[in-house]
Amino acid sequence: MCVEDAGELQPDHPQFVRLVARPPNVEGAGEVTVRELVRQALRMRPDRIVVGEVRGAEVSELLAALNTGHDGGAGTLHANSPTEVPARMEALAALGGMPRAALHSQLAAAVQIVLHMRRGRDGVRRLVEIAVLGRSRGEVIVRSAWRLGERLDGWPMLSHLLAERGEEWSC
């Protein structure tokens, strides 16, 4: 299940379902928000849910979905680096009325890995960093595990997460 503001993702999979938001018409009626679509997607009981871009209050529904057994879910978020993800999520959660402490609790339970992409001068997006999320004193902490081919202090946590799923990755 994929929820997007604009239909951009097109995986070649027979069970792919896309829900796309729409603005209101000229009379101000008919608007369907990403937040509403995430809620509706959960009613369809998908195995996985992907939100094409999290820009607002829908972050609350995405975190709820990721914390209720939708294994393998994902969302795109604009942040300058993985370490800025918690602050960005705090700002978005505030739009949805979610308190800071609740956001950190939900985020720590739902998200384990952050993939940071950057667009190169050639216009191609590339993976430049992988970070793992953890919890310390009620707040989300971000540890860089890999950056441009170099293993960092979060590498053991990343390796453990991959091993739990029967995967290996070496750089």
Tab-separated table of N, CA and C in Angstrom:
chain	number	residue	atom	x	y	z
A	1	MET	N	0.849	-1.158	0.000
A	1	MET	CA	0.000	0.000	0.000
A	1	MET	C	0.901	1.230	0.000
A	2	CYS	N	0.654	2.133	-0.914
A	2	CYS	CA	1.443	3.348	-1.027
A	2	CYS	C	0.512	4.556	-0.994
A	3	VAL	N	0.804	5.489	-0.101
A	3	VAL	CA	0.016	6.710	0.029
A	3	VAL	C	0.915	7.874	-0.364
A	4	GLU	N	0.436	8.696	-1.315
A	4	GLU	CA	1.259	9.806	-1.805
A	4	GLU	C	0.433	11.066	-2.016
A	5	ASP	N	1.127	12.180	-1.960
A	5	ASP	CA	0.520	13.461	-2.276
A	5	ASP	C	0.411	13.604	-3.798
A	6	ALA	N	1.421	13.103	-4.480
A	6	ALA	CA	1.435	13.059	-5.952
A	6	ALA	C	1.917	11.666	-6.335
A	7	GLY	N	1.237	10.995	-7.237
A	7	GLY	CA	1.586	9.627	-7.607
A	7	GLY	C	2.916	9.541	-8.328
A	8	GLU	N	3.980	9.272	-7.580
A	8	GLU	CA	5.318	9.197	-8.168
A	8	GLU	C	5.898	7.792	-8.143
A	9	LEU	N	5.656	7.048	-7.066
A	9	LEU	CA	6.236	5.712	-6.926
A	9	LEU	C	5.453	4.718	-7.772
A	10	GLN	N	6.175	3.881	-8.488
A	10	GLN	CA	5.508	2.899	-9.341
A	10	GLN	C	6.241	1.562	-9.319
A	11	PRO	N	6.245	0.881	-8.179
A	11	PRO	CA	6.917	-0.418	-8.139
A	11	PRO	C	6.179	-1.433	-9.010
A	12	ASP	N	6.942	-2.319	-9.592
A	12	ASP	CA	6.377	-3.371	-10.431
A	12	ASP	C	6.047	-4.566	-9.536
A	13	HIS	N	4.866	-4.527	-8.945
A	13	HIS	CA	4.447	-5.593	-8.038
A	13	HIS	C	2.947	-5.817	-8.222
A	14	PRO	N	2.516	-7.071	-8.325
A	14	PRO	CA	1.105	-7.340	-8.607
A	14	PRO	C	0.148	-6.912	-7.493
A	15	GLN	N	0.627	-6.753	-6.258
A	15	GLN	CA	-0.260	-6.384	-5.162
A	15	GLN	C	-0.112	-4.923	-4.750
A	16	PHE	N	0.504	-4.133	-5.593
A	16	PHE	CA	0.718	-2.714	-5.301
A	16	PHE	C	-0.592	-1.944	-5.408
A	17	VAL	N	-0.916	-1.190	-4.345
A	17	VAL	CA	-2.108	-0.355	-4.331
A	17	VAL	C	-1.656	1.056	-3.993
A	18	ARG	N	-2.082	2.023	-4.793
A	18	ARG	CA	-1.706	3.419	-4.568
A	18	ARG	C	-2.933	4.230	-4.204
A	19	LEU	N	-2.781	5.050	-3.169
A	19	LEU	CA	-3.802	6.019	-2.798
A	19	LEU	C	-3.156	7.392	-2.955
A	20	VAL	N	-3.781	8.279	-3.716
A	20	VAL	CA	-3.201	9.594	-3.999
A	20	VAL	C	-4.138	10.681	-3.479
A	21	ALA	N	-3.557	11.622	-2.750
A	21	ALA	CA	-4.322	12.750	-2.212
A	21	ALA	C	-4.801	13.641	-3.346
A	22	ARG	N	-5.814	14.444	-3.050
A	22	ARG	CA	-6.259	15.408	-4.055
A	22	ARG	C	-6.681	16.697	-3.360
A	23	PRO	N	-6.444	17.808	-4.041
A	23	PRO	CA	-6.825	19.109	-3.470
A	23	PRO	C	-8.327	19.329	-3.624
A	24	PRO	N	-8.848	20.331	-2.939
A	24	PRO	CA	-10.273	20.627	-3.110
A	24	PRO	C	-10.541	21.188	-4.505
A	25	ASN	N	-11.766	21.032	-4.962
A	25	ASN	CA	-12.125	21.589	-6.271
A	25	ASN	C	-12.337	23.102	-6.139
A	26	VAL	N	-12.746	23.745	-7.201
A	26	VAL	CA	-12.912	25.199	-7.194
A	26	VAL	C	-13.967	25.668	-6.199
A	27	GLU	N	-14.863	24.781	-5.825
A	27	GLU	CA	-15.892	25.127	-4.846
A	27	GLU	C	-15.452	24.826	-3.418
A	28	GLY	N	-14.205	24.319	-3.274
A	28	GLY	CA	-13.683	24.019	-1.944
A	28	GLY	C	-14.080	22.664	-1.398
A	29	ALA	N	-14.659	21.806	-2.222
A	29	ALA	CA	-15.107	20.484	-1.777
A	29	ALA	C	-14.252	19.393	-2.416
A	30	GLY	N	-14.315	18.213	-1.835
A	30	GLY	CA	-13.670	17.048	-2.431
A	30	GLY	C	-12.222	16.811	-2.042
A	31	GLU	N	-11.692	17.598	-1.122
A	31	GLU	CA	-10.295	17.400	-0.723
A	31	GLU	C	-10.129	16.065	-0.011
A	32	VAL	N	-9.044	15.361	-0.343
A	32	VAL	CA	-8.671	14.132	0.340
A	32	VAL	C	-7.202	14.296	0.723
A	33	THR	N	-6.920	14.336	2.029
A	33	THR	CA	-5.561	14.574	2.506
A	33	THR	C	-4.776	13.278	2.661
A	34	VAL	N	-3.473	13.411	2.713
A	34	VAL	CA	-2.614	12.251	2.956
A	34	VAL	C	-2.961	11.642	4.312
A	35	ARG	N	-3.230	12.483	5.283
A	35	ARG	CA	-3.596	11.995	6.622
A	35	ARG	C	-4.831	11.094	6.552
A	36	GLU	N	-5.862	11.523	5.836
A	36	GLU	CA	-7.068	10.708	5.687
A	36	GLU	C	-6.760	9.404	4.948
A	37	LEU	N	-5.916	9.487	3.931
A	37	LEU	CA	-5.579	8.292	3.154
A	37	LEU	C	-4.795	7.271	3.971
A	38	VAL	N	-3.904	7.739	4.829
A	38	VAL	CA	-3.169	6.809	5.689
A	38	VAL	C	-4.157	6.093	6.604
A	39	ARG	N	-5.088	6.831	7.174
A	39	ARG	CA	-6.113	6.223	8.024
A	39	ARG	C	-6.921	5.180	7.249
A	40	GLN	N	-7.328	5.514	6.038
A	40	GLN	CA	-8.102	4.583	5.215
A	40	GLN	C	-7.267	3.369	4.812
A	41	ALA	N	-5.999	3.597	4.528
A	41	ALA	CA	-5.112	2.483	4.162
A	41	ALA	C	-5.031	1.464	5.296
A	42	LEU	N	-4.983	1.942	6.525
A	42	LEU	CA	-4.921	1.027	7.667
A	42	LEU	C	-6.165	0.156	7.759
A	43	ARG	N	-7.299	0.683	7.336
A	43	ARG	CA	-8.543	-0.104	7.354
A	43	ARG	C	-8.496	-1.250	6.346
A	44	MET	N	-7.629	-1.120	5.357
A	44	MET	CA	-7.483	-2.173	4.340
A	44	MET	C	-6.547	-3.284	4.796
A	45	ARG	N	-5.959	-3.124	5.981
A	45	ARG	CA	-5.071	-4.114	6.589
A	45	ARG	C	-3.927	-4.539	5.673
A	46	PRO	N	-3.122	-3.579	5.210
A	46	PRO	CA	-2.004	-3.934	4.329
A	46	PRO	C	-0.875	-4.610	5.104
A	47	ASP	N	-0.104	-5.424	4.398
A	47	ASP	CA	1.088	-6.018	5.003
A	47	ASP	C	2.152	-4.950	5.219
A	48	ARG	N	2.261	-4.036	4.275
A	48	ARG	CA	3.232	-2.946	4.357
A	48	ARG	C	2.569	-1.657	3.917
A	49	ILE	N	3.035	-0.554	4.509
A	49	ILE	CA	2.521	0.748	4.115
A	49	ILE	C	3.702	1.691	3.901
A	50	VAL	N	3.641	2.420	2.802
A	50	VAL	CA	4.676	3.395	2.456
A	50	VAL	C	3.989	4.734	2.243
A	51	VAL	N	4.482	5.760	2.917
A	51	VAL	CA	3.974	7.108	2.687
A	51	VAL	C	5.035	7.833	1.876
A	52	GLY	N	4.649	8.225	0.667
A	52	GLY	CA	5.596	8.807	-0.279
A	52	GLY	C	6.337	10.014	0.247
A	53	GLU	N	5.682	10.880	0.986
A	53	GLU	CA	6.371	12.010	1.607
A	53	GLU	C	5.560	12.478	2.801
A	54	VAL	N	6.208	12.510	3.947
A	54	VAL	CA	5.563	12.959	5.169
A	54	VAL	C	5.869	14.444	5.316
A	55	ARG	N	4.818	15.273	5.233
A	55	ARG	CA	5.005	16.723	5.293
A	55	ARG	C	4.200	17.401	6.375
A	56	GLY	N	3.356	16.663	7.052
A	56	GLY	CA	2.465	17.328	7.994
A	56	GLY	C	1.933	16.389	9.048
A	57	ALA	N	0.690	16.627	9.421
A	57	ALA	CA	0.049	15.907	10.517
A	57	ALA	C	-0.069	14.409	10.267
A	58	GLU	N	0.066	13.974	9.014
A	58	GLU	CA	-0.035	12.539	8.722
A	58	GLU	C	1.062	11.726	9.398
A	59	VAL	N	2.096	12.400	9.924
A	59	VAL	CA	3.150	11.691	10.644
A	59	VAL	C	2.554	10.904	11.813
A	60	SER	N	1.513	11.421	12.441
A	60	SER	CA	0.864	10.718	13.553
A	60	SER	C	0.280	9.388	13.098
A	61	GLU	N	-0.403	9.400	11.954
A	61	GLU	CA	-0.993	8.163	11.433
A	61	GLU	C	0.080	7.189	10.951
A	62	LEU	N	1.137	7.716	10.331
A	62	LEU	CA	2.222	6.834	9.874
A	62	LEU	C	2.856	6.127	11.062
A	63	LEU	N	3.165	6.848	12.123
A	63	LEU	CA	3.770	6.223	13.300
A	63	LEU	C	2.806	5.227	13.938
A	64	ALA	N	1.526	5.550	13.946
A	64	ALA	CA	0.540	4.601	14.476
A	64	ALA	C	0.544	3.325	13.640
A	65	ALA	N	0.607	3.469	12.329
A	65	ALA	CA	0.622	2.302	11.440
A	65	ALA	C	1.870	1.456	11.672
A	66	LEU	N	3.010	2.108	11.792
A	66	LEU	CA	4.260	1.369	11.971
A	66	LEU	C	4.340	0.706	13.340
A	67	ASN	N	3.540	1.179	14.285
A	67	ASN	CA	3.530	0.596	15.629
A	67	ASN	C	2.416	-0.417	15.836
A	68	THR	N	1.703	-0.772	14.767
A	68	THR	CA	0.605	-1.729	14.924
A	68	THR	C	0.765	-2.926	14.002
A	69	GLY	N	1.991	-3.368	13.809
A	69	GLY	CA	2.219	-4.611	13.104
A	69	GLY	C	2.354	-4.527	11.602
A	70	HIS	N	2.510	-3.343	11.041
A	70	HIS	CA	2.722	-3.232	9.603
A	70	HIS	C	4.213	-3.274	9.343
A	71	ASP	N	4.746	-4.488	9.322
A	71	ASP	CA	6.179	-4.706	9.200
A	71	ASP	C	6.682	-4.254	7.827
A	72	GLY	N	7.761	-3.562	7.814
A	72	GLY	CA	8.365	-3.155	6.553
A	72	GLY	C	7.848	-1.846	6.018
A	73	GLY	N	7.161	-1.072	6.825
A	73	GLY	CA	6.653	0.214	6.372
A	73	GLY	C	7.764	1.229	6.213
A	74	ALA	N	7.441	2.316	5.505
A	74	ALA	CA	8.434	3.357	5.271
A	74	ALA	C	7.743	4.673	4.974
A	75	GLY	N	8.523	5.723	5.080
A	75	GLY	CA	8.041	7.048	4.728
A	75	GLY	C	9.219	7.903	4.322
A	76	THR	N	8.973	8.870	3.475
A	76	THR	CA	10.008	9.802	3.056
A	76	THR	C	9.836	11.083	3.859
A	77	LEU	N	10.948	11.596	4.339
A	77	LEU	CA	10.950	12.798	5.155
A	77	LEU	C	12.102	13.679	4.700
A	78	HIS	N	11.868	14.967	4.598
A	78	HIS	CA	12.945	15.878	4.218
A	78	HIS	C	13.624	16.399	5.478
A	79	ALA	N	14.907	16.080	5.613
A	79	ALA	CA	15.741	16.563	6.715
A	79	ALA	C	17.162	16.676	6.166
A	80	ASN	N	17.947	17.547	6.763
A	80	ASN	CA	19.305	17.780	6.262
A	80	ASN	C	20.269	16.646	6.567
A	81	SER	N	19.985	15.868	7.592
A	81	SER	CA	20.833	14.737	7.964
A	81	SER	C	20.012	13.805	8.856
A	82	PRO	N	20.475	12.575	9.045
A	82	PRO	CA	19.743	11.669	9.935
A	82	PRO	C	19.621	12.205	11.361
A	83	THR	N	20.622	12.930	11.839
A	83	THR	CA	20.549	13.436	13.214
A	83	THR	C	19.446	14.482	13.378
A	84	GLU	N	18.979	15.064	12.295
A	84	GLU	CA	17.915	16.062	12.361
A	84	GLU	C	16.518	15.462	12.204
A	85	VAL	N	16.434	14.160	11.982
A	85	VAL	CA	15.135	13.505	11.808
A	85	VAL	C	14.231	13.667	13.033
A	86	PRO	N	14.707	13.425	14.260
A	86	PRO	CA	13.794	13.606	15.402
A	86	PRO	C	13.221	15.018	15.497
A	87	ALA	N	14.037	16.046	15.277
A	87	ALA	CA	13.538	17.422	15.348
A	87	ALA	C	12.510	17.688	14.257
A	88	ARG	N	12.749	17.178	13.064
A	88	ARG	CA	11.796	17.364	11.961
A	88	ARG	C	10.480	16.662	12.284
A	89	MET	N	10.583	15.449	12.827
A	89	MET	CA	9.384	14.704	13.204
A	89	MET	C	8.625	15.415	14.320
A	90	GLU	N	9.340	16.032	15.264
A	90	GLU	CA	8.691	16.792	16.328
A	90	GLU	C	7.844	17.917	15.740
A	91	ALA	N	8.421	18.632	14.789
A	91	ALA	CA	7.698	19.749	14.172
A	91	ALA	C	6.444	19.260	13.455
A	92	LEU	N	6.548	18.162	12.730
A	92	LEU	CA	5.393	17.624	12.012
A	92	LEU	C	4.344	17.066	12.971
A	93	ALA	N	4.803	16.394	14.016
A	93	ALA	CA	3.872	15.820	14.993
A	93	ALA	C	3.096	16.918	15.704
A	94	ALA	N	3.737	18.052	15.926
A	94	ALA	CA	3.041	19.175	16.569
A	94	ALA	C	1.859	19.625	15.717
A	95	LEU	N	1.993	19.540	14.396
A	95	LEU	CA	0.877	19.891	13.509
A	95	LEU	C	-0.312	18.962	13.706
A	96	GLY	N	-0.021	17.727	14.098
A	96	GLY	CA	-1.081	16.745	14.331
A	96	GLY	C	-1.533	16.692	15.772
A	97	GLY	N	-0.996	17.596	16.616
A	97	GLY	CA	-1.400	17.628	18.008
A	97	GLY	C	-0.728	16.585	18.882
A	98	MET	N	0.337	15.960	18.406
A	98	MET	CA	1.025	14.939	19.187
A	98	MET	C	2.102	15.601	20.052
A	99	PRO	N	2.087	15.377	21.347
A	99	PRO	CA	3.108	15.959	22.214
A	99	PRO	C	4.494	15.380	21.934
A	100	ARG	N	5.519	16.139	22.283
A	100	ARG	CA	6.914	15.754	22.034
A	100	ARG	C	7.255	14.382	22.630
A	101	ALA	N	6.866	14.154	23.868
A	101	ALA	CA	7.177	12.880	24.522
A	101	ALA	C	6.520	11.709	23.797
A	102	ALA	N	5.281	11.898	23.370
A	102	ALA	CA	4.578	10.840	22.638
A	102	ALA	C	5.256	10.565	21.305
A	103	LEU	N	5.676	11.634	20.618
A	103	LEU	CA	6.381	11.463	19.347
A	103	LEU	C	7.639	10.641	19.545
A	104	HIS	N	8.444	10.965	20.542
A	104	HIS	CA	9.690	10.229	20.770
A	104	HIS	C	9.416	8.768	21.100
A	105	SER	N	8.389	8.513	21.879
A	105	SER	CA	8.030	7.141	22.216
A	105	SER	C	7.598	6.368	20.967
A	106	GLN	N	6.721	6.981	20.168
A	106	GLN	CA	6.235	6.339	18.937
A	106	GLN	C	7.369	6.155	17.925
A	107	LEU	N	8.195	7.176	17.753
A	107	LEU	CA	9.289	7.114	16.787
A	107	LEU	C	10.299	6.037	17.157
A	108	ALA	N	10.688	5.982	18.422
A	108	ALA	CA	11.658	4.975	18.867
A	108	ALA	C	11.130	3.559	18.684
A	109	ALA	N	9.832	3.372	18.876
A	109	ALA	CA	9.247	2.041	18.730
A	109	ALA	C	9.024	1.658	17.274
A	110	ALA	N	8.835	2.648	16.399
A	110	ALA	CA	8.441	2.364	15.019
A	110	ALA	C	9.584	2.354	14.019
A	111	VAL	N	10.551	3.235	14.193
A	111	VAL	CA	11.589	3.415	13.173
A	111	VAL	C	12.933	2.936	13.712
A	112	GLN	N	13.571	2.086	12.957
A	112	GLN	CA	14.854	1.551	13.380
A	112	GLN	C	16.010	2.071	12.536
A	113	ILE	N	15.740	2.328	11.263
A	113	ILE	CA	16.814	2.711	10.345
A	113	ILE	C	16.390	3.931	9.535
A	114	VAL	N	17.334	4.843	9.338
A	114	VAL	CA	17.132	6.010	8.489
A	114	VAL	C	18.146	5.920	7.351
A	115	LEU	N	17.641	5.992	6.126
A	115	LEU	CA	18.501	6.032	4.937
A	115	LEU	C	18.520	7.472	4.453
A	116	HIS	N	19.702	8.058	4.377
A	116	HIS	CA	19.818	9.454	3.960
A	116	HIS	C	20.326	9.503	2.523
A	117	MET	N	19.485	10.062	1.663
A	117	MET	CA	19.811	10.188	0.243
A	117	MET	C	20.198	11.635	-0.036
A	118	ARG	N	21.079	11.819	-0.997
A	118	ARG	CA	21.455	13.170	-1.403
A	118	ARG	C	21.567	13.184	-2.927
A	119	ARG	N	21.124	14.288	-3.503
A	119	ARG	CA	21.203	14.440	-4.951
A	119	ARG	C	22.596	14.963	-5.308
A	120	GLY	N	23.247	14.277	-6.220
A	120	GLY	CA	24.577	14.686	-6.671
A	120	GLY	C	24.485	15.766	-7.736
A	121	ARG	N	25.624	16.280	-8.124
A	121	ARG	CA	25.656	17.317	-9.162
A	121	ARG	C	25.085	16.827	-10.486
A	122	ASP	N	25.130	15.507	-10.676
A	122	ASP	CA	24.584	14.924	-11.898
A	122	ASP	C	23.067	14.746	-11.838
A	123	GLY	N	22.455	15.117	-10.687
A	123	GLY	CA	21.009	15.020	-10.544
A	123	GLY	C	20.515	13.690	-10.019
A	124	VAL	N	21.415	12.736	-9.813
A	124	VAL	CA	21.036	11.402	-9.350
A	124	VAL	C	21.105	11.350	-7.824
A	125	ARG	N	20.057	10.787	-7.223
A	125	ARG	CA	20.051	10.623	-5.768
A	125	ARG	C	20.834	9.363	-5.415
A	126	ARG	N	21.664	9.501	-4.376
A	126	ARG	CA	22.485	8.374	-3.929
A	126	ARG	C	22.409	8.241	-2.412
A	127	LEU	N	22.559	7.021	-1.949
A	127	LEU	CA	22.624	6.758	-0.516
A	127	LEU	C	23.967	7.264	0.007
A	128	VAL	N	23.929	8.163	0.985
A	128	VAL	CA	25.170	8.710	1.531
A	128	VAL	C	25.364	8.356	3.002
A	129	GLU	N	24.283	7.959	3.685
A	129	GLU	CA	24.422	7.631	5.105
A	129	GLU	C	23.287	6.720	5.546
A	130	ILE	N	23.621	5.826	6.473
A	130	ILE	CA	22.636	4.981	7.130
A	130	ILE	C	22.804	5.212	8.625
A	131	ALA	N	21.704	5.467	9.299
A	131	ALA	CA	21.737	5.668	10.744
A	131	ALA	C	20.719	4.745	11.400
A	132	VAL	N	20.970	4.417	12.640
A	132	VAL	CA	20.038	3.607	13.420
A	132	VAL	C	19.498	4.470	14.554
A	133	LEU	N	18.242	4.221	14.902
A	133	LEU	CA	17.608	4.968	15.975
A	133	LEU	C	17.564	4.119	17.229
A	134	GLY	N	17.749	4.768	18.348
A	134	GLY	CA	17.666	4.112	19.643
A	134	GLY	C	16.950	5.032	20.605
A	135	ARG	N	16.939	4.633	21.861
A	135	ARG	CA	16.228	5.390	22.887
A	135	ARG	C	17.167	5.629	24.060
A	136	SER	N	17.137	6.830	24.588
A	136	SER	CA	17.914	7.154	25.774
A	136	SER	C	17.168	8.218	26.570
A	137	ARG	N	16.834	7.885	27.804
A	137	ARG	CA	16.134	8.820	28.700
A	137	ARG	C	14.863	9.392	28.077
A	138	GLY	N	14.105	8.540	27.408
A	138	GLY	CA	12.833	8.962	26.837
A	138	GLY	C	12.914	9.715	25.526
A	139	GLU	N	14.098	9.828	24.966
A	139	GLU	CA	14.254	10.540	23.699
A	139	GLU	C	14.903	9.629	22.661
A	140	VAL	N	14.631	9.941	21.420
A	140	VAL	CA	15.239	9.203	20.319
A	140	VAL	C	16.661	9.710	20.116
A	141	ILE	N	17.576	8.768	19.986
A	141	ILE	CA	18.952	9.122	19.657
A	141	ILE	C	19.279	8.513	18.296
A	142	VAL	N	20.098	9.196	17.553
A	142	VAL	CA	20.465	8.762	16.208
A	142	VAL	C	21.951	8.456	16.201
A	143	ARG	N	22.295	7.261	15.728
A	143	ARG	CA	23.706	6.865	15.623
A	143	ARG	C	24.004	6.534	14.165
A	144	SER	N	24.965	7.208	13.619
A	144	SER	CA	25.383	6.911	12.244
A	144	SER	C	26.062	5.555	12.220
A	145	ALA	N	25.650	4.718	11.278
A	145	ALA	CA	26.211	3.374	11.161
A	145	ALA	C	27.134	3.259	9.952
A	146	TRP	N	26.835	4.013	8.910
A	146	TRP	CA	27.600	3.930	7.668
A	146	TRP	C	27.503	5.272	6.959
A	147	ARG	N	28.651	5.742	6.463
A	147	ARG	CA	28.645	6.984	5.693
A	147	ARG	C	29.687	6.850	4.585
A	148	LEU	N	29.194	6.866	3.354
A	148	LEU	CA	30.058	6.833	2.166
A	148	LEU	C	31.150	5.766	2.251
A	149	GLY	N	30.736	4.546	2.591
A	149	GLY	CA	31.650	3.410	2.610
A	149	GLY	C	32.386	3.196	3.909
A	150	GLU	N	32.174	4.021	4.893
A	150	GLU	CA	32.878	3.913	6.172
A	150	GLU	C	31.923	3.453	7.269
A	151	ARG	N	32.359	2.459	8.032
A	151	ARG	CA	31.573	1.988	9.173
A	151	ARG	C	31.767	2.947	10.346
A	152	LEU	N	30.662	3.275	11.023
A	152	LEU	CA	30.720	4.210	12.139
A	152	LEU	C	30.214	3.548	13.415
A	153	ASP	N	30.069	4.312	14.491
A	153	ASP	CA	29.760	3.731	15.807
A	153	ASP	C	28.424	2.996	15.875
A	154	GLY	N	27.491	3.274	14.991
A	154	GLY	CA	26.211	2.569	14.984
A	154	GLY	C	26.233	1.271	14.194
A	155	TRP	N	27.384	0.928	13.605
A	155	TRP	CA	27.490	-0.275	12.766
A	155	TRP	C	27.066	-1.555	13.497
A	156	PRO	N	27.508	-1.788	14.749
A	156	PRO	CA	27.073	-3.020	15.426
A	156	PRO	C	25.546	-3.119	15.559
A	157	MET	N	24.887	-1.985	15.812
A	157	MET	CA	23.418	-2.001	15.912
A	157	MET	C	22.786	-2.350	14.566
A	158	LEU	N	23.314	-1.777	13.495
A	158	LEU	CA	22.796	-2.067	12.153
A	158	LEU	C	23.018	-3.532	11.811
A	159	SER	N	24.204	-4.029	12.089
A	159	SER	CA	24.509	-5.441	11.809
A	159	SER	C	23.576	-6.366	12.569
A	160	HIS	N	23.293	-6.021	13.825
A	160	HIS	CA	22.382	-6.826	14.634
A	160	HIS	C	20.966	-6.829	14.044
A	161	LEU	N	20.477	-5.651	13.641
A	161	LEU	CA	19.146	-5.566	13.029
A	161	LEU	C	19.069	-6.404	11.758
A	162	LEU	N	20.104	-6.341	10.938
A	162	LEU	CA	20.121	-7.125	9.707
A	162	LEU	C	20.190	-8.620	10.007
A	163	ALA	N	21.022	-9.004	10.979
A	163	ALA	CA	21.157	-10.421	11.335
A	163	ALA	C	19.843	-10.990	11.852
A	164	GLU	N	19.074	-10.185	12.593
A	164	GLU	CA	17.763	-10.633	13.083
A	164	GLU	C	16.832	-11.009	11.938
A	165	ARG	N	17.043	-10.399	10.788
A	165	ARG	CA	16.202	-10.659	9.617
A	165	ARG	C	16.871	-11.600	8.618
A	166	GLY	N	17.994	-12.182	9.026
A	166	GLY	CA	18.692	-13.110	8.154
A	166	GLY	C	19.417	-12.452	6.999
A	167	GLU	N	19.773	-11.183	7.158
A	167	GLU	CA	20.455	-10.429	6.105
A	167	GLU	C	21.869	-10.090	6.547
A	168	GLU	N	22.709	-9.877	5.569
A	168	GLU	CA	24.078	-9.419	5.826
A	168	GLU	C	24.406	-8.302	4.866
A	169	TRP	N	25.210	-7.377	5.324
A	169	TRP	CA	25.676	-6.313	4.439
A	169	TRP	C	27.082	-5.955	4.842
A	170	SER	N	27.947	-5.909	3.867
A	170	SER	CA	29.329	-5.516	4.171
A	170	SER	C	29.687	-4.352	3.249
A	171	CYS	N	30.577	-3.532	3.753
A	171	CYS	CA	31.015	-2.399	2.933
A	171	CYS	C	32.514	-2.346	2.898
